[in-house]
Short mmCIF file of C-alpha atoms in Angstrom, two decimals:
data_model
loop_
_atom_site.label_atom_id
_atom_site.label_comp_id
_atom_site.label_asym_id
_atom_site.label_seq_id
_atom_site.Cartn_x
_atom_site.Cartn_y
_atom_site.Cartn_z
CA MET A 1 0.00 0.00 0.00
CA GLU A 2 1.03 3.60 -0.52
CA PRO A 3 2.39 5.46 2.50
CA TYR A 4 -0.02 7.93 4.02
CA ASP A 5 0.26 11.49 2.84
CA GLU A 6 -1.19 14.27 4.96
CA GLU A 7 -4.34 14.71 2.91
CA GLN A 8 -5.01 11.00 2.92
CA LEU A 9 -4.48 10.79 6.68
CA LEU A 10 -6.95 13.60 7.25
CA ARG A 11 -9.50 11.96 4.95
CA ASN A 12 -9.12 8.69 6.85
CA LEU A 13 -9.49 10.48 10.19
CA ASP A 14 -12.57 12.23 8.87
CA ALA A 15 -14.12 8.90 7.97
CA LEU A 16 -13.11 7.45 11.33
CA LEU A 17 -14.10 10.23 13.72
CA ASP A 18 -17.85 9.65 13.80
CA LEU A 19 -17.38 5.91 13.82
CA ALA A 20 -14.80 5.75 16.61
CA ASP A 21 -16.07 8.59 18.77
CA PRO A 22 -19.68 9.31 17.85
CA VAL A 23 -21.65 12.05 19.56
CA PRO A 24 -23.97 10.12 21.93
CA ALA A 25 -27.25 9.52 20.12
CA ASP A 26 -29.44 11.29 22.66
CA LEU A 27 -27.10 14.17 23.49
CA VAL A 28 -28.72 16.80 21.27
CA GLU A 29 -32.15 15.96 22.72
CA ARG A 30 -30.74 16.13 26.24
CA VAL A 31 -29.17 19.52 25.59
CA LYS A 32 -32.45 20.83 24.17
CA PHE A 33 -34.26 19.60 27.28
CA ALA A 34 -31.59 21.06 29.59
CA ILE A 35 -31.85 24.56 28.12
CA GLU A 36 -35.64 24.56 27.83
CA ILE A 37 -35.98 26.37 31.14
CA GLU A 38 -37.62 29.64 32.05
CA ASP A 39 -34.63 31.02 33.92
CA ILE A 40 -31.99 32.47 31.63
CA ASP A 41 -29.47 33.75 34.13
CA VAL A 42 -28.40 30.37 35.47
CA GLU A 43 -25.23 28.91 36.89
CA ALA A 44 -24.40 25.44 35.62
CA ALA A 45 -23.52 22.99 38.38
CA ARG A 46 -21.15 20.05 37.94
CA TRP A 47 -21.87 16.46 38.85
CA GLU A 48 -19.41 14.53 40.93
CA ARG A 49 -18.80 12.13 38.08
CA SER A 50 -17.07 9.37 39.98
CA GLN A 51 -20.35 8.73 41.78
CA LEU A 52 -22.40 8.82 38.62
CA ALA A 53 -20.67 5.81 37.13
CA GLY A 54 -22.93 3.54 39.14
CA VAL A 55 -26.06 5.62 38.78
CA ARG A 56 -26.75 4.67 35.21
CA GLY A 57 -27.20 1.09 36.28
CA ASP A 58 -30.00 -0.23 38.41
CA SER A 59 -29.04 1.05 41.82
CA PRO A 60 -29.07 4.79 42.29
CA GLY A 61 -27.36 5.87 45.49
CA THR A 62 -25.98 9.11 46.81
CA ILE A 63 -24.87 11.65 44.25
CA THR A 64 -23.50 15.16 44.51
CA PHE A 65 -23.37 18.31 42.42
CA TYR A 66 -21.71 21.59 43.19
CA VAL A 67 -21.03 25.07 41.87
CA GLY A 68 -19.19 27.83 43.70
CA ASP A 69 -20.03 27.52 47.39
CA LEU A 70 -23.19 25.44 46.83
CA THR A 71 -23.05 21.68 47.25
CA VAL A 72 -26.12 19.49 46.91
CA MET A 73 -26.03 15.86 47.91
CA PHE A 74 -28.98 13.56 47.49
CA ASN A 75 -29.97 10.00 47.88
CA VAL A 76 -32.17 8.33 45.28
CA THR A 77 -34.36 5.43 46.32
CA ARG A 78 -36.44 3.49 43.85
CA THR A 79 -40.09 3.21 44.84
CA GLY A 80 -41.92 1.13 42.28
CA GLU A 81 -41.99 3.04 38.99
CA SER A 82 -40.67 6.24 40.50
CA HIS A 83 -38.03 7.64 42.84
CA ARG A 84 -37.84 9.19 46.22
CA ILE A 85 -35.16 11.87 46.54
CA ASP A 86 -33.75 12.85 49.94
CA GLY A 87 -31.43 15.80 49.64
CA TRP A 88 -29.23 18.15 51.62
CA LEU A 89 -28.10 21.60 50.54
CA VAL A 90 -25.03 23.41 51.81
CA PRO A 91 -25.16 26.30 52.69
CA ALA A 92 -28.36 25.34 54.48
CA GLY A 93 -31.47 27.45 54.08
CA GLU A 94 -34.94 27.61 52.57
CA HIS A 95 -34.29 27.34 48.85
CA GLY A 96 -36.53 26.26 46.01
CA VAL A 97 -35.74 22.86 44.54
CA GLU A 98 -37.19 21.73 41.22
CA VAL A 99 -36.69 18.35 39.61
CA ARG A 100 -37.50 18.23 35.88
CA VAL A 101 -37.96 14.89 34.16
CA ALA A 102 -38.24 14.78 30.38
CA GLU A 103 -41.84 14.16 29.26
CA HIS A 104 -43.02 14.22 32.88
CA GLY A 105 -43.05 17.89 33.83
CA SER A 106 -41.51 18.94 37.09
CA THR A 107 -41.78 18.43 40.84
CA THR A 108 -40.94 21.24 43.25
CA THR A 109 -40.34 21.65 46.94
CA THR A 110 -38.52 23.93 49.37
CA SER A 111 -35.64 22.89 51.56
CA ASP A 112 -36.02 23.44 55.29
CA GLU A 113 -33.82 25.65 57.47
CA GLY A 114 -31.35 22.81 57.80
CA GLY A 115 -31.11 22.50 54.01
CA ARG A 116 -33.00 19.20 53.81
CA PHE A 117 -35.57 18.43 51.17
CA VAL A 118 -37.62 15.41 50.17
CA LEU A 119 -39.36 14.70 46.89
CA THR A 120 -41.48 11.61 46.44
CA GLU A 121 -42.98 10.08 43.33
CA VAL A 122 -40.34 11.55 41.03
CA PRO A 123 -40.70 9.85 37.63
CA ARG A 124 -37.69 8.04 36.16
CA GLY A 125 -35.94 9.32 33.09
CA ILE A 126 -33.79 12.17 31.85
CA THR A 127 -33.55 14.35 34.93
CA GLN A 128 -32.36 17.88 35.66
CA ILE A 129 -32.29 19.62 39.03
CA LEU A 130 -32.70 23.36 39.62
CA VAL A 131 -32.01 25.13 42.89
CA ARG A 132 -33.33 28.68 43.36
CA MET A 133 -31.36 30.22 46.17
CA ASN A 134 -32.93 32.96 48.25
CA GLY A 135 -31.20 35.42 50.50
CA GLY A 136 -28.63 37.87 49.25
CA THR A 137 -28.67 37.94 45.47
CA PRO A 138 -31.13 35.35 44.15
CA ARG A 139 -29.35 32.71 42.08
CA THR A 140 -30.56 29.80 40.03
CA VAL A 141 -28.32 26.76 39.76
CA VAL A 142 -29.03 24.03 37.22
CA THR A 143 -27.41 20.65 36.60
CA PRO A 144 -26.64 18.94 33.33
CA THR A 145 -29.22 16.20 32.72
CA VAL A 146 -28.59 12.75 34.07
CA VAL A 147 -30.55 9.56 33.50
CA LEU A 148 -32.04 8.47 36.83
CA MET B 1 -45.96 37.38 -5.94
CA GLY B 2 -42.83 35.57 -6.96
CA GLU B 3 -42.44 34.48 -3.38
CA LEU B 4 -45.47 32.25 -3.62
CA GLY B 5 -43.53 29.78 -5.69
CA THR B 6 -40.63 29.39 -3.26
CA THR B 7 -40.31 26.75 -0.61
CA SER B 8 -39.02 29.27 1.90
CA THR B 9 -40.13 28.51 5.44
CA GLY B 10 -39.76 32.17 6.30
CA VAL B 11 -37.18 31.66 9.05
CA PRO B 12 -34.37 34.22 9.01
CA TRP B 13 -31.60 31.62 8.67
CA ASP B 14 -33.29 29.83 5.80
CA GLY B 15 -30.90 29.30 2.91
CA LEU B 16 -27.94 30.72 4.83
CA GLN B 17 -24.78 28.74 5.51
CA GLY B 18 -21.73 28.87 7.70
CA THR B 19 -21.16 31.86 9.94
CA GLU B 20 -24.09 33.79 8.41
CA ARG B 21 -26.49 30.99 9.28
CA HIS B 22 -25.32 30.67 12.86
CA ALA B 23 -25.31 34.44 13.38
CA ALA B 24 -28.89 34.65 12.08
CA CYS B 25 -29.93 31.85 14.44
CA LEU B 26 -28.26 33.56 17.38
CA THR B 27 -29.97 36.86 16.62
CA ALA B 28 -33.35 35.10 16.39
CA ALA B 29 -32.66 33.18 19.61
CA ARG B 30 -32.00 36.45 21.39
CA ALA B 31 -35.42 37.62 20.32
CA GLY B 32 -36.88 34.54 22.00
CA ASN B 33 -37.07 32.17 19.03
CA SER B 34 -36.49 28.76 20.60
CA ALA B 35 -36.48 27.00 17.23
CA ALA B 36 -33.41 29.07 16.34
CA LEU B 37 -31.67 27.94 19.51
CA ASP B 38 -32.55 24.32 18.69
CA VAL B 39 -30.97 24.69 15.25
CA LEU B 40 -27.74 25.89 16.88
CA VAL B 41 -27.80 23.04 19.38
CA ALA B 42 -28.42 20.43 16.69
CA GLU B 43 -25.78 21.76 14.31
CA LEU B 44 -23.03 22.77 16.75
CA THR B 45 -23.22 20.12 19.48
CA PRO B 46 -20.81 17.86 17.52
CA LEU B 47 -18.28 20.70 17.53
CA VAL B 48 -18.57 21.18 21.30
CA TRP B 49 -18.35 17.41 21.79
CA HIS B 50 -15.15 17.04 19.77
CA VAL B 51 -13.46 19.96 21.52
CA ALA B 52 -14.28 18.42 24.92
CA ARG B 53 -13.13 14.96 23.82
CA GLY B 54 -10.06 16.47 22.20
CA ARG B 55 -9.18 17.92 25.60
CA GLY B 56 -8.97 14.40 27.02
CA LEU B 57 -12.33 14.17 28.83
CA ASP B 58 -13.98 10.76 29.00
CA ARG B 59 -17.32 10.40 27.25
CA GLY B 60 -19.47 10.81 30.39
CA THR B 61 -17.68 13.96 31.49
CA ALA B 62 -17.78 15.32 27.95
CA GLU B 63 -21.59 14.88 27.94
CA ASP B 64 -21.81 17.06 31.04
CA VAL B 65 -19.44 19.66 29.63
CA VAL B 66 -21.44 19.90 26.39
CA GLN B 67 -24.57 20.69 28.41
CA THR B 68 -22.75 23.15 30.65
CA VAL B 69 -21.49 25.04 27.61
CA TRP B 70 -25.01 25.38 26.17
CA LEU B 71 -26.38 26.45 29.56
CA SER B 72 -23.66 29.12 29.66
CA LEU B 73 -24.77 30.30 26.24
CA LEU B 74 -28.26 30.98 27.65
CA LYS B 75 -26.67 33.35 30.09
CA HIS B 76 -24.51 34.96 27.42
CA LEU B 77 -27.11 35.20 24.65
CA ASP B 78 -27.42 38.94 25.11
CA ARG B 79 -23.81 39.50 26.04
CA LEU B 80 -22.13 38.09 22.95
CA GLU B 81 -21.35 41.30 21.18
CA GLN B 82 -20.81 39.72 17.79
CA PRO B 83 -23.30 37.04 16.74
CA ARG B 84 -20.73 36.06 14.12
CA ALA B 85 -18.31 35.14 16.91
CA LEU B 86 -20.54 32.34 18.26
CA VAL B 87 -18.43 29.40 17.07
CA GLY B 88 -15.26 30.93 18.49
CA TRP B 89 -17.07 31.55 21.77
CA LEU B 90 -18.26 27.93 21.91
CA ILE B 91 -14.74 26.60 21.31
CA THR B 92 -13.20 28.89 23.94
CA THR B 93 -15.90 28.17 26.52
CA THR B 94 -15.60 24.41 25.97
CA ARG B 95 -11.83 24.55 26.40
CA ARG B 96 -12.18 26.53 29.61
CA GLU B 97 -14.86 24.26 31.04
CA SER B 98 -12.88 21.13 30.08
CA HIS B 99 -9.82 22.56 31.77
CA ARG B 100 -11.80 23.26 34.93
CA THR B 101 -13.12 19.71 34.96
CA TRP B 102 -9.64 18.35 34.38
CA GLN B 103 -8.26 20.31 37.29
CA ARG B 104 -10.85 18.89 39.63
CA ARG B 105 -10.26 15.35 38.40
CA THR B 106 -6.52 15.58 38.86
CA ASP B 107 -7.12 16.15 42.56
CA HIS B 108 -6.69 19.89 42.61
CA VAL B 109 -3.15 19.76 41.29
CA GLU B 110 -2.70 22.99 39.37
CA PHE B 111 -1.80 22.38 35.75
CA THR B 112 -1.39 25.21 33.36
CA PRO B 113 -3.38 24.73 30.16
CA ASP B 114 -0.09 24.34 28.29
CA VAL B 115 0.98 21.41 30.43
CA VAL B 116 -2.38 19.73 30.09
CA GLU B 117 -2.21 20.08 26.34
CA GLN B 118 1.09 18.25 26.15
CA VAL B 119 0.03 15.32 28.29
CA PRO B 120 -0.85 12.26 26.27
CA SER B 121 -4.52 11.49 26.65
CA ILE B 122 -5.17 9.32 29.71
CA GLU B 123 -8.29 8.00 28.09
CA PRO B 124 -7.87 4.61 26.50
CA GLN B 125 -9.86 4.39 23.30
CA PRO B 126 -12.57 1.85 24.17
CA GLU B 127 -14.70 3.05 21.27
CA ALA B 128 -12.30 1.22 19.00
CA VAL B 129 -14.56 -1.76 19.58
CA ALA B 130 -16.77 -0.27 16.88
CA LEU B 131 -13.96 -0.46 14.35
CA ARG B 132 -13.93 -3.60 12.27
CA GLU B 133 -11.03 -2.80 9.96
CA GLU B 134 -7.55 -3.43 11.33
CA ARG B 135 -6.36 -0.35 9.50
CA ASP B 136 -8.99 1.81 11.25
CA ARG B 137 -8.09 0.37 14.63
CA GLN B 138 -4.41 1.17 14.05
CA LEU B 139 -5.14 4.72 12.99
CA TRP B 140 -7.44 5.33 15.96
CA ALA B 141 -4.94 3.80 18.40
CA ALA B 142 -2.17 6.01 16.99
CA PHE B 143 -4.44 9.05 17.14
CA GLY B 144 -5.07 8.30 20.84
CA GLN B 145 -1.34 8.47 21.51
CA LEU B 146 -0.98 12.01 20.17
CA SER B 147 -0.74 14.94 22.57
CA GLN B 148 -4.09 16.43 23.51
CA ARG B 149 -3.14 19.55 21.64
CA CYS B 150 -2.74 17.56 18.41
CA GLN B 151 -5.87 15.50 19.02
CA GLU B 152 -7.98 18.60 19.45
CA LEU B 153 -6.40 20.36 16.51
CA LEU B 154 -6.91 17.39 14.18
CA ARG B 155 -10.52 16.91 15.31
CA LEU B 156 -11.18 20.58 14.57
CA THR B 157 -9.36 20.34 11.24
CA VAL B 158 -11.54 17.41 10.21
CA LEU B 159 -14.73 19.25 11.19
CA ALA B 160 -13.62 22.46 9.53
CA GLY B 161 -13.13 20.52 6.29
CA ARG B 162 -16.79 19.48 6.18
CA ALA B 163 -19.24 21.60 4.26
CA GLU B 164 -21.66 21.91 7.19
CA TYR B 165 -18.90 23.25 9.43
CA ARG B 166 -17.82 26.14 7.27
CA SER B 167 -18.33 28.40 10.29
CA VAL B 168 -15.68 26.40 12.16
CA ALA B 169 -13.17 26.89 9.34
CA GLU B 170 -14.04 30.60 9.36
CA ALA B 171 -13.72 30.93 13.15
CA LEU B 172 -10.37 29.17 13.13
CA HIS B 173 -9.16 30.90 9.96
CA MET B 174 -8.57 27.59 8.22
CA PRO B 175 -8.77 28.19 4.51
CA HIS B 176 -10.01 25.16 2.60
CA GLY B 177 -7.21 22.83 1.58
CA SER B 178 -4.64 24.43 3.84
CA ILE B 179 -3.18 22.32 6.62
CA GLY B 180 -0.73 24.76 8.21
CA PRO B 181 2.56 24.06 10.01
CA THR B 182 1.19 23.02 13.43
CA ARG B 183 -1.36 20.66 11.93
CA GLY B 184 1.40 19.40 9.64
CA ARG B 185 3.55 18.52 12.65
CA CYS B 186 0.64 16.70 14.27
CA LEU B 187 0.08 14.69 11.09
CA THR B 188 3.80 13.88 10.91
CA SER B 189 3.64 12.58 14.51
CA LEU B 190 0.60 10.53 13.61
CA ARG B 191 2.36 9.03 10.60
CA ALA B 192 5.40 8.20 12.74
CA LEU B 193 3.17 6.42 15.28
CA LEU B 194 1.57 4.42 12.48
CA ASP B 195 4.99 3.46 11.11
CA GLU B 196 6.11 2.29 14.56
CA ASP B 197 3.08 0.06 14.68
CA GLY B 198 4.62 -2.24 12.15
CA GLY B 199 4.05 -0.33 9.00
CA ALA B 200 0.75 -1.97 8.16
CA ARG B 201 -0.50 0.84 6.02
#
């Protein structure tokens, strides 16, 4: 065979890129869902990814997301066809918590003074969590979607 | 009257391509047109993905970063002074967000972006499972051994060469058919890695 020249290498890489490292099939839909929110001035939180590795399987456990000084930890328990979410917010306080699930609308609650919140009957699926922080300057924190 | 015969859907980006198309979508999105935002997401998510992956993030982390970048765009919709600069903004924001994620993953050890770029990717290439041809597997394995800087640059070069990513070529000032010295060095490294692999070309 002929040795690779630069143009040929690039053509081969072009053919290979989408085969070897395809954009996940549902990613565009997940992005559209994630940005389909009423709040515009949002801070994007980050998932603690090492914990998420196990979440995509059958046994959700405790997972964490954070941005700036806010950390939110929650425990997911399967209850029949849905989930129960027990969460803790730091810094503690009465903040709005909204859980959006694709094709299932959203569930909202408010954390108590200690930063605890509970949501029951949360449908399973592509999930995004929003925290609306009161006190000082109001802030809205949103997570990337995750499949729960 | 002549307009009656056209198939125009009446959207401002209809018939536009490259930077013009994405600028028109951004302008419409600012005015609250969510369909325009969806067009941008659908057409430019692959770009954001390949920048994140080119920076050495695993697939799961890259999925998060892609979403974070689009969420940041919501916030910056009205602040981007030049709608034509959208693609450049997406690339820069993805690099910054990937770097931040990298820093956290490497246990808070401070790396400068330059150092990170030179580190060979720590990600093995498990996707190679999808590759049936030996020749493809060799090329992908060699590509995975390049520095992150080269991997990102070559991913962007490939995208910029595609007709639907003309705006990427424009943002990166990559004239069609021109490879440039840095990309040339990356391709030379790639060829050397392939030759080491036993010369099965």
